[in-house]
mmCIF file of C-alpha atoms in Angstrom:
data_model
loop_
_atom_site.group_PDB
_atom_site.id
_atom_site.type_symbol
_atom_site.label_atom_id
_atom_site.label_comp_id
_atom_site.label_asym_id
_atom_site.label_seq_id
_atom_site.Cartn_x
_atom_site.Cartn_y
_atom_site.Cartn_z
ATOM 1 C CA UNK A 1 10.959 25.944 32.567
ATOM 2 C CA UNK A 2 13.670 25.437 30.019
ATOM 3 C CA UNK A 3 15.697 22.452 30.146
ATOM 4 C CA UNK A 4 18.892 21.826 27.432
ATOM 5 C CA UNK A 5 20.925 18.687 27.647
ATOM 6 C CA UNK A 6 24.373 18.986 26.329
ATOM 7 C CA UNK A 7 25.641 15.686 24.632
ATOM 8 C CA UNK A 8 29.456 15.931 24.554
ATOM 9 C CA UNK A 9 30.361 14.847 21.450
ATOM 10 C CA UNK A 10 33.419 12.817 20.285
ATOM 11 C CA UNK A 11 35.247 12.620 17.048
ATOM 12 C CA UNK A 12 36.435 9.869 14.786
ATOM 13 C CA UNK A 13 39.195 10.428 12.525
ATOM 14 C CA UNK A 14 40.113 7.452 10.071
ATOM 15 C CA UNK A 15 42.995 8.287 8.311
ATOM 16 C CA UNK A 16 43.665 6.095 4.971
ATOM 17 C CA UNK A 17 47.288 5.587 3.418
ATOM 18 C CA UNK A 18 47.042 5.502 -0.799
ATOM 19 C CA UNK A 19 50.668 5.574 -2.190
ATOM 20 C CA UNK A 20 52.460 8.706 -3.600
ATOM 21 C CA UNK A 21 51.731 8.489 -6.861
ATOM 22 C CA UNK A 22 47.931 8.048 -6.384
ATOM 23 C CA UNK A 23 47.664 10.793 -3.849
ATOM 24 C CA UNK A 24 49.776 13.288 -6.620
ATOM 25 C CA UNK A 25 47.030 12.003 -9.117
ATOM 26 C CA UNK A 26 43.893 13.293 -7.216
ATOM 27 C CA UNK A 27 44.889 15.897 -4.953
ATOM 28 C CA UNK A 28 47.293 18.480 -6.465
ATOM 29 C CA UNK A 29 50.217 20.266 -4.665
ATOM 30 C CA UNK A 30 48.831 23.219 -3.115
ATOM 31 C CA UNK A 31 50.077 26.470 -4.918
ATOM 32 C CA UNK A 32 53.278 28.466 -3.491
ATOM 33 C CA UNK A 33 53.450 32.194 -3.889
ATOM 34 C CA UNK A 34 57.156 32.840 -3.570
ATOM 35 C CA UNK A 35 56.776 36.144 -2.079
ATOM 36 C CA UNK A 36 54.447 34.767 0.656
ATOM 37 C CA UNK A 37 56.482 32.248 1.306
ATOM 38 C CA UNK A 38 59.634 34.488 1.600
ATOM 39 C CA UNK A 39 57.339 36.801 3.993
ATOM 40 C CA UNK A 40 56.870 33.031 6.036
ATOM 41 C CA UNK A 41 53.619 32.517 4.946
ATOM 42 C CA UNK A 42 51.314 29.397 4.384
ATOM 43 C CA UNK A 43 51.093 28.258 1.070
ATOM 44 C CA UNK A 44 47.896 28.837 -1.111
ATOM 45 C CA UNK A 45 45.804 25.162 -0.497
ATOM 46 C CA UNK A 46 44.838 23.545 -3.723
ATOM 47 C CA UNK A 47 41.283 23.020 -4.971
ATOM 48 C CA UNK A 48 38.550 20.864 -3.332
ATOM 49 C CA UNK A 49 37.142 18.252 -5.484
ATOM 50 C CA UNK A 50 33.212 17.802 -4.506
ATOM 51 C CA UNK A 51 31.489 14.433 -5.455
ATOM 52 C CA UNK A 52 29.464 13.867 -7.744
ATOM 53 C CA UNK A 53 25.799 13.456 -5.969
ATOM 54 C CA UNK A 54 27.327 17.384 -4.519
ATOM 55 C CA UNK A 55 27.567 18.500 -8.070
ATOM 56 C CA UNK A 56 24.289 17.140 -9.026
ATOM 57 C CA UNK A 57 22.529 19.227 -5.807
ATOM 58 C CA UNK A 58 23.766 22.144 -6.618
ATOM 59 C CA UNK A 59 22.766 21.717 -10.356
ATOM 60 C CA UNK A 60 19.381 20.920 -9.110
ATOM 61 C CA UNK A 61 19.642 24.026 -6.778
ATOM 62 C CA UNK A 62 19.100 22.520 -3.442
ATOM 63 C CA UNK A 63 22.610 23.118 -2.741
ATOM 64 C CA UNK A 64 25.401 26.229 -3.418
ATOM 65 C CA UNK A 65 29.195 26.145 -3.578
ATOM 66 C CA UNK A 66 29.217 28.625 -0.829
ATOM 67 C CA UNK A 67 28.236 26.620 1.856
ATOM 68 C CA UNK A 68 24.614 28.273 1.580
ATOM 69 C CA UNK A 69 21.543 26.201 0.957
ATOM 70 C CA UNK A 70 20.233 26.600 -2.785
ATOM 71 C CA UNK A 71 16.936 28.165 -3.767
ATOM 72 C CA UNK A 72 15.228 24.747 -3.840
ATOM 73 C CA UNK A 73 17.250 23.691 -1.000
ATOM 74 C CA UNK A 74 14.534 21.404 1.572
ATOM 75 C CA UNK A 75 15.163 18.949 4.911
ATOM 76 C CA UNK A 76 12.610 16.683 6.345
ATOM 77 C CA UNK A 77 11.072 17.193 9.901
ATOM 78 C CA UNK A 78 9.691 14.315 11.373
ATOM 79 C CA UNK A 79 7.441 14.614 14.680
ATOM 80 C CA UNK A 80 7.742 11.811 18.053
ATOM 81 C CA UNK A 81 5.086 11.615 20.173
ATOM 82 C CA UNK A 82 6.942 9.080 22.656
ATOM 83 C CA UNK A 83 5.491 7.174 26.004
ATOM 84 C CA UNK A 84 8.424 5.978 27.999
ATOM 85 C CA UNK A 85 8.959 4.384 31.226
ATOM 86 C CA UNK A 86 11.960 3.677 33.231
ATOM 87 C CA UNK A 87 11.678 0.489 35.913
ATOM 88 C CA UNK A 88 15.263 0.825 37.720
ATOM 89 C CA UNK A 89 14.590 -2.410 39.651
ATOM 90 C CA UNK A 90 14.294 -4.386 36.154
ATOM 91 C CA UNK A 91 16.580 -2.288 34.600
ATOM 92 C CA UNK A 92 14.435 -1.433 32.035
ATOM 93 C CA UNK A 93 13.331 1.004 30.278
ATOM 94 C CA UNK A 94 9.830 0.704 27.842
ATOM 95 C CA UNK A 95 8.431 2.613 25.220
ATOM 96 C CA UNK A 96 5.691 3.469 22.728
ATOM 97 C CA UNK A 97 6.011 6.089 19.938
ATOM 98 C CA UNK A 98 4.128 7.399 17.157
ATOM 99 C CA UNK A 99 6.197 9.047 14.193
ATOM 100 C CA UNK A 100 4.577 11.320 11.564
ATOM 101 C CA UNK A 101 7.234 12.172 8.018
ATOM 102 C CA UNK A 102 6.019 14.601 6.260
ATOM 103 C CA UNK A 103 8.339 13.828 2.665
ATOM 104 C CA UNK A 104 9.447 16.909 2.181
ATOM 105 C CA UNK A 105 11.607 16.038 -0.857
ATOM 106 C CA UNK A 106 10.503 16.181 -4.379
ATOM 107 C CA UNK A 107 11.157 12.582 -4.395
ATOM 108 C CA UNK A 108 8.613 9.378 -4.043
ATOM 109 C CA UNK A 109 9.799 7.629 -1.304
ATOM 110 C CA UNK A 110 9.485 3.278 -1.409
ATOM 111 C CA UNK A 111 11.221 2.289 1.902
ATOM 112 C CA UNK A 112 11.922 3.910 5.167
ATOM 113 C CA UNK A 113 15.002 3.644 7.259
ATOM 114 C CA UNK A 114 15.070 3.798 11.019
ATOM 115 C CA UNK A 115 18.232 3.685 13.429
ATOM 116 C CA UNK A 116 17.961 1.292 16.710
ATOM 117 C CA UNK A 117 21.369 2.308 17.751
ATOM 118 C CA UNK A 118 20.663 0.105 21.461
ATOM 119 C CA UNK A 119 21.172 -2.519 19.110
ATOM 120 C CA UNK A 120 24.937 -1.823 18.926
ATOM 121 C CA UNK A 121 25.137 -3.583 22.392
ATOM 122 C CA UNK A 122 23.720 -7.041 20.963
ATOM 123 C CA UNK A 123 25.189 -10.018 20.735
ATOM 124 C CA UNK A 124 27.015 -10.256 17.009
ATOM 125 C CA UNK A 125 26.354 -7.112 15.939
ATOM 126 C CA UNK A 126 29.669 -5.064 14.602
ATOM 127 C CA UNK A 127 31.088 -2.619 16.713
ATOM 128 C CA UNK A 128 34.298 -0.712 17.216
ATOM 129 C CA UNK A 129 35.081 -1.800 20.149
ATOM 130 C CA UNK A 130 34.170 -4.142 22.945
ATOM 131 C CA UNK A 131 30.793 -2.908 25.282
ATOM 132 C CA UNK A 132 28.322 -4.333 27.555
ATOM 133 C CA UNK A 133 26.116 -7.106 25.754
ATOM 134 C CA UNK A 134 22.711 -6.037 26.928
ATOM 135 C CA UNK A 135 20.386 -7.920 24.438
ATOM 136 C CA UNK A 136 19.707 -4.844 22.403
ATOM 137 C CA UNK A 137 16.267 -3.334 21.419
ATOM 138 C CA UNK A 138 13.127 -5.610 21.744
ATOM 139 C CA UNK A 139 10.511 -4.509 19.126
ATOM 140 C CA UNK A 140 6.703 -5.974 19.866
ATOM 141 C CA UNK A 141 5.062 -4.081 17.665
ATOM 142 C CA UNK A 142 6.135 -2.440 14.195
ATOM 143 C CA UNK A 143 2.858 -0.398 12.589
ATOM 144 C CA UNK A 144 2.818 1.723 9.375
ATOM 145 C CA UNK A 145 -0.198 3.892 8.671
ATOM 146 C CA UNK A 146 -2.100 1.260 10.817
ATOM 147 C CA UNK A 147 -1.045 -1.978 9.146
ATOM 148 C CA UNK A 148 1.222 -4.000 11.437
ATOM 149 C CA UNK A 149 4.057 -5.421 10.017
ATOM 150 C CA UNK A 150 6.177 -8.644 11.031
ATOM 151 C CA UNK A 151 9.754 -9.604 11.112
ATOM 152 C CA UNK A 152 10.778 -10.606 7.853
ATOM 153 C CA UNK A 153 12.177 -14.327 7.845
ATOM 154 C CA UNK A 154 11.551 -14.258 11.906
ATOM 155 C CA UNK A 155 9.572 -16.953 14.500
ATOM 156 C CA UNK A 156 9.816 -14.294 17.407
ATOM 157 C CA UNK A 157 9.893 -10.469 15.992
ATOM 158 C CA UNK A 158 10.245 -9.269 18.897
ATOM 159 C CA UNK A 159 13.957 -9.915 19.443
ATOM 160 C CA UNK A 160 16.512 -8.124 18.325
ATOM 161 C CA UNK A 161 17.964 -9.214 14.798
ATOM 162 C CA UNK A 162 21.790 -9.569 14.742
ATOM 163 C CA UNK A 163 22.386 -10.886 11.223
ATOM 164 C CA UNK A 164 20.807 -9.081 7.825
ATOM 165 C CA UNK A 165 18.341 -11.200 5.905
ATOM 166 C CA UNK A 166 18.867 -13.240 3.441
ATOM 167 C CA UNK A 167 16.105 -11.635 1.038
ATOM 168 C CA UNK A 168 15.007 -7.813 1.030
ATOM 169 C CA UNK A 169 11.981 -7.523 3.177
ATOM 170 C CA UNK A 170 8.288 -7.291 1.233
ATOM 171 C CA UNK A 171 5.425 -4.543 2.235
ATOM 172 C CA UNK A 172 4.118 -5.998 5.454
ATOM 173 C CA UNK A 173 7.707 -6.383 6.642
ATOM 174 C CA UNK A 174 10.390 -5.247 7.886
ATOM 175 C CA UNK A 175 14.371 -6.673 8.936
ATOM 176 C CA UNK A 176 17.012 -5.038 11.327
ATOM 177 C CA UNK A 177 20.557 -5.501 9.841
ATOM 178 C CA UNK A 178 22.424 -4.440 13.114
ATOM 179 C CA UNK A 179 21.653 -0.874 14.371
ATOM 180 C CA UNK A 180 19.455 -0.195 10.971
ATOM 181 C CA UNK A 181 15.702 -1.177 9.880
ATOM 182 C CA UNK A 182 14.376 -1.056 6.796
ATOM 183 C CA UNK A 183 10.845 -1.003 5.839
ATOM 184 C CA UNK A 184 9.203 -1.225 2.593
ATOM 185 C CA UNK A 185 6.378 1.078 1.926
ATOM 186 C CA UNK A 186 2.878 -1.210 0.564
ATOM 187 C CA UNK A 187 2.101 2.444 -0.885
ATOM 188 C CA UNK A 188 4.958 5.030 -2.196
ATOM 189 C CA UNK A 189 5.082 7.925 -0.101
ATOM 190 C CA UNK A 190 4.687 10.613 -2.931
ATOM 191 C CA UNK A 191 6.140 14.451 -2.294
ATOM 192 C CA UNK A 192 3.987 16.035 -0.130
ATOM 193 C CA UNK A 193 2.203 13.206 0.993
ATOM 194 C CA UNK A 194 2.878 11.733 5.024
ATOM 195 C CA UNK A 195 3.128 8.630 6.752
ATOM 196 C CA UNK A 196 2.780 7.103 10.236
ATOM 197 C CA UNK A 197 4.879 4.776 12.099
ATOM 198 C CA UNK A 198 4.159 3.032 14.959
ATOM 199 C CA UNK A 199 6.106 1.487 17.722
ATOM 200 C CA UNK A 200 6.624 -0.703 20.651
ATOM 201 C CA UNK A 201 9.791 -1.400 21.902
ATOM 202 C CA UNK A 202 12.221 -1.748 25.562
ATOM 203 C CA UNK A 203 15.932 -2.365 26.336
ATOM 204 C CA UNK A 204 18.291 -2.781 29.178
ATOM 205 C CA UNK A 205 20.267 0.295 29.717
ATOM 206 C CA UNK A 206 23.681 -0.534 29.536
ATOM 207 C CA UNK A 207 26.396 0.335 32.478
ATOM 208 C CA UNK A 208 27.995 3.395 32.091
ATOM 209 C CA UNK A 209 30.165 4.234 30.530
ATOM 210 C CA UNK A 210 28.729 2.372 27.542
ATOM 211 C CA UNK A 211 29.524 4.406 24.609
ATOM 212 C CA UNK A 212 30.346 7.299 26.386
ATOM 213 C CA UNK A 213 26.995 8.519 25.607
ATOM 214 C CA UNK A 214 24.218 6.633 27.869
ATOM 215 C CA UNK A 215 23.741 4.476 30.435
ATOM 216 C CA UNK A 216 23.307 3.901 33.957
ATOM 217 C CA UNK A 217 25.534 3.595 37.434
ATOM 218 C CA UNK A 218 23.227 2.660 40.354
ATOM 219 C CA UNK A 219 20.515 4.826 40.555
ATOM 220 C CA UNK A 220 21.743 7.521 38.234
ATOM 221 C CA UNK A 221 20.261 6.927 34.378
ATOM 222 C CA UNK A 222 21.168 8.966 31.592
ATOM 223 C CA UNK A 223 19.428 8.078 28.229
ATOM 224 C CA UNK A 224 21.069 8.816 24.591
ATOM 225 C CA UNK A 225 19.693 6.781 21.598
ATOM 226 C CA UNK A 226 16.904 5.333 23.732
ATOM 227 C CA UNK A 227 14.362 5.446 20.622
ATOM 228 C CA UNK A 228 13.800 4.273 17.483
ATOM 229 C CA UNK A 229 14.775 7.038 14.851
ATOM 230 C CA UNK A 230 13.990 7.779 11.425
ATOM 231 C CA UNK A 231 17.255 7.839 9.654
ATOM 232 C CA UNK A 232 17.684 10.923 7.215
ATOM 233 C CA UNK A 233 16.716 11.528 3.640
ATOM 234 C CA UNK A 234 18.583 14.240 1.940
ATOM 235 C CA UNK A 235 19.121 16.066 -1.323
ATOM 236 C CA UNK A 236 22.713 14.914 -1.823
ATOM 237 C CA UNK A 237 23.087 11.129 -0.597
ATOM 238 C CA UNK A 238 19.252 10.286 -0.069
ATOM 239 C CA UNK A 239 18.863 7.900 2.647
ATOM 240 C CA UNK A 240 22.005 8.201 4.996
ATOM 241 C CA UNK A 241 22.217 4.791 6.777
ATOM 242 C CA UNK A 242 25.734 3.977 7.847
ATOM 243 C CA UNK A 243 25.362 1.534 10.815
ATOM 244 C CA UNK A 244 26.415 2.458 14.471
ATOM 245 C CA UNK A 245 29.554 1.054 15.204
ATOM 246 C CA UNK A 246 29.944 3.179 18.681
ATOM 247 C CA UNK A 247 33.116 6.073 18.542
ATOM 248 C CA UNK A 248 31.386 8.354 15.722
ATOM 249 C CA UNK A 249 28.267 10.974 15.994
ATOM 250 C CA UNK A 250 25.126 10.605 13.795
ATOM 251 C CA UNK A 251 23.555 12.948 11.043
ATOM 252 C CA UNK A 252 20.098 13.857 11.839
ATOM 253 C CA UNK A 253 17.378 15.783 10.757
ATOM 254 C CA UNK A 254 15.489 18.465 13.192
ATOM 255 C CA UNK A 255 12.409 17.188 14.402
ATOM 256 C CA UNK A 256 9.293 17.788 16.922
ATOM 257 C CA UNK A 257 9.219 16.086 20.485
ATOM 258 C CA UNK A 258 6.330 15.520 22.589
ATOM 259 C CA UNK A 259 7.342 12.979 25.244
ATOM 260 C CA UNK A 260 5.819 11.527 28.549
ATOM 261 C CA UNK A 261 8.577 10.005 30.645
ATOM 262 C CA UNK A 262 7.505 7.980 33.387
ATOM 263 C CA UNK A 263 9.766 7.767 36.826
ATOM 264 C CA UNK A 264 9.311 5.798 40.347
ATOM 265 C CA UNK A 265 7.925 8.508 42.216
ATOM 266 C CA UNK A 266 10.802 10.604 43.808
ATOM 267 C CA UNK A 267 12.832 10.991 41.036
ATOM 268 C CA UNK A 268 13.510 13.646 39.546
ATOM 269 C CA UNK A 269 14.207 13.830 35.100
ATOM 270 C CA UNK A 270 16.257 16.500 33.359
ATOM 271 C CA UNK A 271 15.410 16.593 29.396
ATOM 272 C CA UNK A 272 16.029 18.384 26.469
ATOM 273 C CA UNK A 273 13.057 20.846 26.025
ATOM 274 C CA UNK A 274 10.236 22.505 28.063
ATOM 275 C CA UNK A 275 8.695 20.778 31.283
ATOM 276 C CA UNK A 276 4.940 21.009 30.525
ATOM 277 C CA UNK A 277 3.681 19.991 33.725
ATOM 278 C CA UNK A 278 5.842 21.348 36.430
ATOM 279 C CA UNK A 279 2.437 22.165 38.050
ATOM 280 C CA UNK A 280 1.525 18.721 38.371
ATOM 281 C CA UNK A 281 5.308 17.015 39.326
ATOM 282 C CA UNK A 282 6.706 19.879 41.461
ATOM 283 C CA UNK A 283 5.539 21.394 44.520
ATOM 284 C CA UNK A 284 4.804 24.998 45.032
ATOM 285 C CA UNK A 285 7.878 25.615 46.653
ATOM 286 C CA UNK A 286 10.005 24.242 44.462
ATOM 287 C CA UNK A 287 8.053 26.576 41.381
ATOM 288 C CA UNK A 288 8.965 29.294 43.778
ATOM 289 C CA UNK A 289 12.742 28.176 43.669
ATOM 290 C CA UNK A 290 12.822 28.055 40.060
ATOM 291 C CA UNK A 291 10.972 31.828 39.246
ATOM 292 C CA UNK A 292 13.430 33.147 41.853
ATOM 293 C CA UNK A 293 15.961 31.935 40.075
ATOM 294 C CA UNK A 294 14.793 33.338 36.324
ATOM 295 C CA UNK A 295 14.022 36.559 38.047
ATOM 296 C CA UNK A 296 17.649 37.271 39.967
ATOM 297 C CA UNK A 297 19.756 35.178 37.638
ATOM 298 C CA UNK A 298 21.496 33.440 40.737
ATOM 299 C CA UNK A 299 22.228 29.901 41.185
ATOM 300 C CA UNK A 300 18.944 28.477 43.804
ATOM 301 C CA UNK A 301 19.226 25.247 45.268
ATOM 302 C CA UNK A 302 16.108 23.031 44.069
ATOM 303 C CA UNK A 303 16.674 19.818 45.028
ATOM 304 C CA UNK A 304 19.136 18.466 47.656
ATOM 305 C CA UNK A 305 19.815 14.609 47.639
ATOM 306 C CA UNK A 306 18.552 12.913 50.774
ATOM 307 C CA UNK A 307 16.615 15.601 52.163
ATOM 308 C CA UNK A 308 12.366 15.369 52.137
ATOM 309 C CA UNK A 309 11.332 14.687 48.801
ATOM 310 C CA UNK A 310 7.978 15.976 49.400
ATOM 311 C CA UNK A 311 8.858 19.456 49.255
ATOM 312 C CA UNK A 312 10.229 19.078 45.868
ATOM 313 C CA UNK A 313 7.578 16.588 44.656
ATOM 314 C CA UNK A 314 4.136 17.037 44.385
ATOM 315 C CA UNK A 315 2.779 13.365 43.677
ATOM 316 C CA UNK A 316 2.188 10.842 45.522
ATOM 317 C CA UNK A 317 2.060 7.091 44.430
ATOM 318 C CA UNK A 318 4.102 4.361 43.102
ATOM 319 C CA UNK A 319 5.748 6.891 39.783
ATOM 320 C CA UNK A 320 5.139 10.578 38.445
ATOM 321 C CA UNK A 321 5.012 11.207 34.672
ATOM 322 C CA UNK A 322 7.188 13.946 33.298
ATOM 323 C CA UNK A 323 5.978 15.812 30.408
ATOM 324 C CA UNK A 324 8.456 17.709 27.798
ATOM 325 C CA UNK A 325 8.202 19.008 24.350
ATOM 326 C CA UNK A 326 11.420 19.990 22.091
ATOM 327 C CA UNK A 327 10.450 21.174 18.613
ATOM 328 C CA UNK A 328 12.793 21.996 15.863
ATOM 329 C CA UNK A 329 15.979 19.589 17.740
ATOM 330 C CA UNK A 330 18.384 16.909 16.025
ATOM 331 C CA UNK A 331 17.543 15.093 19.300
ATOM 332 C CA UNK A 332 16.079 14.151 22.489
ATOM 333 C CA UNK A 333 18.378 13.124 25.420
ATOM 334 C CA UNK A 334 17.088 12.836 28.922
ATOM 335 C CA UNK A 335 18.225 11.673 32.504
ATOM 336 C CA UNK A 336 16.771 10.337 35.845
ATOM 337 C CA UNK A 337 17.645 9.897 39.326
ATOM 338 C CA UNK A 338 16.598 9.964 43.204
ATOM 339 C CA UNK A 339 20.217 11.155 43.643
ATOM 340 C CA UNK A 340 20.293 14.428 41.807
ATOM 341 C CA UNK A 341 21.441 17.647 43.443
ATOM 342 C CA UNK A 342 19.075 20.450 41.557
ATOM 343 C CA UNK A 343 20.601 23.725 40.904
ATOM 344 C CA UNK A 344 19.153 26.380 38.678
ATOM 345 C CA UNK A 345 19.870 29.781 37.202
ATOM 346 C CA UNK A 346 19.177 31.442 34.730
ATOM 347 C CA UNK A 347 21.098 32.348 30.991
ATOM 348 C CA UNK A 348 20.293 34.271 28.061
ATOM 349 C CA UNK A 349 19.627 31.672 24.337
ATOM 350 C CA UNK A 350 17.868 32.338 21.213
ATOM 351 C CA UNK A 351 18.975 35.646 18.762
ATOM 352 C CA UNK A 352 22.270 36.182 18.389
ATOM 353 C CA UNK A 353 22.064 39.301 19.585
ATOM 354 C CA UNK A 354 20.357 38.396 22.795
ATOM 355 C CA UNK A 355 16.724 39.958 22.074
ATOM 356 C CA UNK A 356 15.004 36.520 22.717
ATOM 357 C CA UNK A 357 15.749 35.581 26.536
ATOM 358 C CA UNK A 358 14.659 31.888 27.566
ATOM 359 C CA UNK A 359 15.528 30.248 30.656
ATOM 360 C CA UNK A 360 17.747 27.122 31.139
ATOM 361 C CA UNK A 361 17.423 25.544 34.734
#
């Protein structure tokens, strides 16, 4: 079964006022063909001026003026393996992940950079506007290629850091400036070459509509920027670390996903990706419901809210683990509720020209 979680998406538009003269200096009037204009025409635009760290990809060949990627273009691809459990009567959600980055890049790598955007809704921490103060993410355990590593400057690591430090952080450390950690490398992480992260980490989902992306309204959860993410590396800007601030989307690389999301039992999870163990969390019936509906293409009620949950679930027991893998996704979003209404059907995704059919339920 093929699940794909839409994220709708919202964009910020600063706009910055420079006087006349300085805008005549670096952006040229666009041309005017007098004939086109006489036919009503728009004018010709002017030329685009790249920046510099553009020009020096594409003389490096990672990067063409065409829009194309360059013969020696590359992106990194990190793979989660990620635990996580949602307790809606502590309003809480916990989780453990393992992250293996492969550097792709032809560069030696000292520090990595991670993004815990749940931050964004702690006390002090900048923001755009005003949202729910939650607490933000609580870290108890930061490990890199087995070596865990403490709060730099910090008596209790394990809450959330609102203020940057007053020192870079040393190997064996890390700090949180906001939404952003940083964490020195004791060993350079040479092209080619991997490394493994470690974490341990839980937050209060905040009340919808927190940033119009997440959150929760009585028993309905819906979970964007739950995890801690490694922030991207590329061949133009290298690491690409702007903080959160809430009202603007995030860059980030495609990546693996193999996550285990644990649920009271009765509720059922919608998630990016493909439900691995539908066999063990659904019923026979409601596996029946689903092929019907890949095989005629019409819309078949799964799940109706309030009716007997046992022909929908198949465990039994205080909570069910879900089981999803994503691979080759700039995210991982995913939602849970014992009020969902479950309708599926069936649409066409993959080629362009429709030759690889998957199902989306």
């Amino acid at each position: 079964m093929k699940r794909s979680l839409f994220c709708i998406t919202a964009a910020l538009v600063v706009a910055s006022f420079v006087p006349a003269v300085a805008r005549a200096q670096t952006r040229p009037a666009p041309s005017v063909d007098p004939a086109a204009t006489a036919a009503g025409a728009r004018p010709i635009p002017g030329p685009v001026y790249e920046t510099a760290a553009f020009t020096r990809a594409v003389n490096r060949g990672t990067r063409t003026r065409t829009g194309r990627p360059g013969a020696r273009y590359w992106v990194q691809h990190p793979r989660y393996d990620i635990d996580v459990s949602l307790d809606p009567k502590r309003e809480r959600v916990t989780g453990r992940e393992t992250v293996v980055y492969v550097n792709h890049a032809p560069d030696t790598l000292r520090t990595m950079y991670m993004y815990l955007r749940q931050n964004v809704f702690a006390e002090g921490v900048p923001r755009r506007q005003s949202v729910p103060i939650t607490g933000g993410v609580t870290l108890d355990r930061v490990v890199v290629n087995g070596q865990e590593l403490q709060a730099e400057g910090r008596d209790n690591p394990a809450m959330p850091i609102t203020a940057p430090p007053e020192a870079p952080p040393q190997p064996g450390q890390y700090a949180v400036d906001g939404t952003v950690m940083r964490i020195p490398l004791a060993t350079p992480l040479p092209p080619g070459d991997s490394v493994r992260l470690a974490f341990r980490w839980s937050y209060s989902p905040p009340p919808a509509p927190a940033d119009g992306r997440e959150g929760h309204e009585g028993h309905v959860y819906f979970m964007g920027y739950w995890y801690p993410q490694v922030a991207v590396y590329d061949d133009v800007n290298g690491w690409v670390t702007d903080p959160y601030l809430l009202e603007a989307e995030f860059y980030m690389d495609p990546a693996d996903y193999d996550v285990r999301i644990t649920v009271p039992n009765g509720w059922a999870v919608d998630a990016t990706g493909t439900l691995r163990n539908a066999d063990i969390v659904l019923t026979a019936a409601a596996r029946d419901s689903l092929a019907a509906a890949r095989r005629t293409g019409r819309v078949v009620r799964v799940l109706t809210p309030g009716e007997d949950e046992k022909q929908v679930f198949a465990r039994s027991g205080r909570t069910t683990t879900w089981h999803f893998v994503a691979n080759d996704v700039r995210d991982f979003c995913w939602g849970s509720s014992d009020r969902y209404a479950w309708d599926a059907t069936r649409a066409l995704v993959g080629g362009s020209d429709g030759a690889a059919p998957d199902t989306v339920d």
